[in-house]
Tab-separated table of C-alpha atoms in Angstrom:
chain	number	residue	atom	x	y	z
A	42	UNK	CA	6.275	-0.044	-7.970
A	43	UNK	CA	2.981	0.702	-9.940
A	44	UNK	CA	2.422	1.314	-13.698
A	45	UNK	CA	0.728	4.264	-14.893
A	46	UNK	CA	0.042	3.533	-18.998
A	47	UNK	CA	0.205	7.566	-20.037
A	48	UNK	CA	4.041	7.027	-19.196
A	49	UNK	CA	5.182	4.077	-21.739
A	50	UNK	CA	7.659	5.584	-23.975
A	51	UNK	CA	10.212	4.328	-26.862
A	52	UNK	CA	13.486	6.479	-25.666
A	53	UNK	CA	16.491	4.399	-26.316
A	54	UNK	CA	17.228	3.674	-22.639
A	55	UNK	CA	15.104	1.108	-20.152
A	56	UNK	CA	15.009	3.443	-17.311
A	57	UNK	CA	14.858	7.044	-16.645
A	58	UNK	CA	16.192	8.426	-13.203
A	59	UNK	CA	13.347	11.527	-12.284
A	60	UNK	CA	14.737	15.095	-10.332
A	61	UNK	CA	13.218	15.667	-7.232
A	62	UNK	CA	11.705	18.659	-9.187
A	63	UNK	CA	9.440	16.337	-11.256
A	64	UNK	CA	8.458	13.642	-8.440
A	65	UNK	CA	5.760	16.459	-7.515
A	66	UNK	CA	4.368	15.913	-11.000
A	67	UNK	CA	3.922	12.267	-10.468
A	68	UNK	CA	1.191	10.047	-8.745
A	69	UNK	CA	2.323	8.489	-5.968
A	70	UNK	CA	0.353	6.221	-4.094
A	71	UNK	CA	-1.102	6.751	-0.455
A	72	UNK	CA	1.210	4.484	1.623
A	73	UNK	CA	0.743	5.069	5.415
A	74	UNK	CA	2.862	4.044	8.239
A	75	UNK	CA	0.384	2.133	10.517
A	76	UNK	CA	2.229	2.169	13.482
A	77	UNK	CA	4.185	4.635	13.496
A	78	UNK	CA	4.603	7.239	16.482
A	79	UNK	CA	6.661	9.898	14.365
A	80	UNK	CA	8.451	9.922	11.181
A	81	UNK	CA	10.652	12.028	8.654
A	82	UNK	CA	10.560	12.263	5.649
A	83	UNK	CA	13.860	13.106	3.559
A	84	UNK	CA	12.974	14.994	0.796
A	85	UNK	CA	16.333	15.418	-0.611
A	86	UNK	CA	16.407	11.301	-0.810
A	87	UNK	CA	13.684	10.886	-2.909
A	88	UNK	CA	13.557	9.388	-6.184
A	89	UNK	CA	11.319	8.226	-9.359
A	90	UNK	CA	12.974	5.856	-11.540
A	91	UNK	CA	10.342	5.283	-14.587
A	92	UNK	CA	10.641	2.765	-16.910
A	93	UNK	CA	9.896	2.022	-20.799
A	94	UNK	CA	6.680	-0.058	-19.975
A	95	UNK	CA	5.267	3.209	-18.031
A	96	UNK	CA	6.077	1.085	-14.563
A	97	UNK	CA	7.612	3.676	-11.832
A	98	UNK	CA	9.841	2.859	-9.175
A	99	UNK	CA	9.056	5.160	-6.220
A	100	UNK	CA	12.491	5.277	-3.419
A	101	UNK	CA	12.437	6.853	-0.469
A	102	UNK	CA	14.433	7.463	3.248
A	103	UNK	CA	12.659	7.534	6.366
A	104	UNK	CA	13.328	7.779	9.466
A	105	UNK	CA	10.364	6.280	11.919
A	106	UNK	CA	9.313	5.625	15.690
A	107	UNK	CA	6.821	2.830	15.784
A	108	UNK	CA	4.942	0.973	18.599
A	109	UNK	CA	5.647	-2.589	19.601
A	110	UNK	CA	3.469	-4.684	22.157
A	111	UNK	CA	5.933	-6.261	24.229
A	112	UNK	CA	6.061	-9.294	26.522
A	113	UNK	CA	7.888	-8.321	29.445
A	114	UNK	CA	7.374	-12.024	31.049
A	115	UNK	CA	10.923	-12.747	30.681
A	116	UNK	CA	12.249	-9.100	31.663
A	117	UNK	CA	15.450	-8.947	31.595
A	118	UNK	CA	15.947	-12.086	29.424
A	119	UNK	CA	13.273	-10.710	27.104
A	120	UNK	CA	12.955	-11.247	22.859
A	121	UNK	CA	10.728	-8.905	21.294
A	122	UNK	CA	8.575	-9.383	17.872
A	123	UNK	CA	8.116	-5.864	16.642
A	124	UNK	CA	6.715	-5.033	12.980
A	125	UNK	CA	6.390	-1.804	11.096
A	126	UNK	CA	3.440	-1.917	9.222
A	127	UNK	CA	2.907	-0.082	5.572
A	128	UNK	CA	-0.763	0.241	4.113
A	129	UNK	CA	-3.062	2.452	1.800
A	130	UNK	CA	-6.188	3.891	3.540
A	131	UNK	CA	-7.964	4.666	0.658
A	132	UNK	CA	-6.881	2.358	-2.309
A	133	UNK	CA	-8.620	-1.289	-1.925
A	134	UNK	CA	-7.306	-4.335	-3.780
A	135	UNK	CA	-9.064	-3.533	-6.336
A	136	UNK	CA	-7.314	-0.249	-7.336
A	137	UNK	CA	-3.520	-1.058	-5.665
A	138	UNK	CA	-1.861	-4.172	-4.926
A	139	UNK	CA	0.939	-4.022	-1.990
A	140	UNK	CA	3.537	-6.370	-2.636
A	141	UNK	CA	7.345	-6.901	-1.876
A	142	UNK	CA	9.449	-7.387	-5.174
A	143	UNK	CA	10.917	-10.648	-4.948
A	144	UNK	CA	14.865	-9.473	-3.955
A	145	UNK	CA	13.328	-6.333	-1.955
A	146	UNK	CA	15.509	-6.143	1.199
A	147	UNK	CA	15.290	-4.131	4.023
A	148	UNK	CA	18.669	-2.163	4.668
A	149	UNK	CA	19.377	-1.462	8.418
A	150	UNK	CA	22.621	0.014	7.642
A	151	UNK	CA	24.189	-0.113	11.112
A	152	UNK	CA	21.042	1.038	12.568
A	153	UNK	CA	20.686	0.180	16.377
A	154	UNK	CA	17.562	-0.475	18.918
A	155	UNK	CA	18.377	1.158	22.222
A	156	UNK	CA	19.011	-1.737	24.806
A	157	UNK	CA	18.144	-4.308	21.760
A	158	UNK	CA	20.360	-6.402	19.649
A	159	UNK	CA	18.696	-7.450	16.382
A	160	UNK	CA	18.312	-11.171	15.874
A	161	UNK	CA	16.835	-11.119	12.552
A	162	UNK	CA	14.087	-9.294	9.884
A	163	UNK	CA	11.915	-10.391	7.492
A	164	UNK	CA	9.256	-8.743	5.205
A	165	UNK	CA	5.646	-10.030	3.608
A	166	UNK	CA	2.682	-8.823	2.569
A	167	UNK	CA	-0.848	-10.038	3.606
A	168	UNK	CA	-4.459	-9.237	2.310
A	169	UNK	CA	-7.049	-8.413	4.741
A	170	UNK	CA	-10.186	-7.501	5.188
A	171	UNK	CA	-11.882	-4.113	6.590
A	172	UNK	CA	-13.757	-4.411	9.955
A	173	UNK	CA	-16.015	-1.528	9.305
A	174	UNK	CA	-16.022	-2.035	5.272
A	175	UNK	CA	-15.426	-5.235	4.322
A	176	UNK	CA	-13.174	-4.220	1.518
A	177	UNK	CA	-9.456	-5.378	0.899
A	178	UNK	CA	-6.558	-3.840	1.293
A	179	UNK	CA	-3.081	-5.051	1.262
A	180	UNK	CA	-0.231	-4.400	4.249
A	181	UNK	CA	3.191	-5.060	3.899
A	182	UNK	CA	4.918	-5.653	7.440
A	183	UNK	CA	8.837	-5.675	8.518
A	184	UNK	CA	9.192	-8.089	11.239
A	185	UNK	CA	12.049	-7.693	13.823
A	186	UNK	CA	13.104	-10.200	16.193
A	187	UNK	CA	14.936	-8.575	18.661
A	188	UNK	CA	16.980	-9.754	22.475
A	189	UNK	CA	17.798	-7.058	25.279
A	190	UNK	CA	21.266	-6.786	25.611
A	191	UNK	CA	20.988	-6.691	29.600
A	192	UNK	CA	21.981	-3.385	29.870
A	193	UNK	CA	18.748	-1.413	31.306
């Protein structure tokens, strides 16, 4: 969610549900997949949903491939810690703030891990640093805990 002032209007409703036509039209901030391996994005699930106060609401499907470091100590009895990892490149602290709206969930709906089971998930947001800058930026992280079935 971000708020862009140029939007605040007085129509009689709170919201406003924007086409996929008009999302072009609209800012959208640089949000990058930090680990991710490959990823689609589906247009045709896209949408804007602005509100009175000029704050936007951006939605959007993906589908991803991410890495994961894993401990294989324990192979086949093995559980995994495996995050995807969302953060601007460009936009510092200063410009964007990264955060996770308090009752934001993260919807697996039925999804699968080959030759996983998923234990459990959890999302935050942490401000860090730049190595080579020094400058801020925020990353929000999904965190899976995951347990091979035992079927390799």
């Amino acid at each position: 969610m971000w708020t862009d002032d140029r939007l605040m209007n007085n129509y009689s409703y709170a919201q406003m549900l924007l086409e996929s036509g008009t999302i072009a039209y609209v800012w959208e901030p640089d949000i990058n997949f930090i680990n991710e391996i490959h990823s689609t994005k589906f247009s045709n699930n896209a949408a804007i949903i602005l509100n009175n106060d000029g704050s936007l609401t951006y939605i959007q499907r993906w589908r991803l491939k991410t890495s994961c470091e894993l401990d294989l100590t324990l192979f086949p009895f093995d559980v995994q810690c495996c995050y995807i990892k969302l953060s601007s490149y460009s936009l510092t602290t200063d410009h964007m703030h990264l955060s996770w709206e308090p009752n934001d969930t993260v919807s697996l709906n039925g999804q699968t891990i080959q030759e996983f089971t998923i234990l459990s998930y959890a999302n935050y947001s942490v401000t860090r640093p730049s190595i080579q800058t020094g400058l801020e930026f925020d990353t929000l992280y999904i965190k899976f805990i995951i347990k091979r079935t035992g079927e390799t």
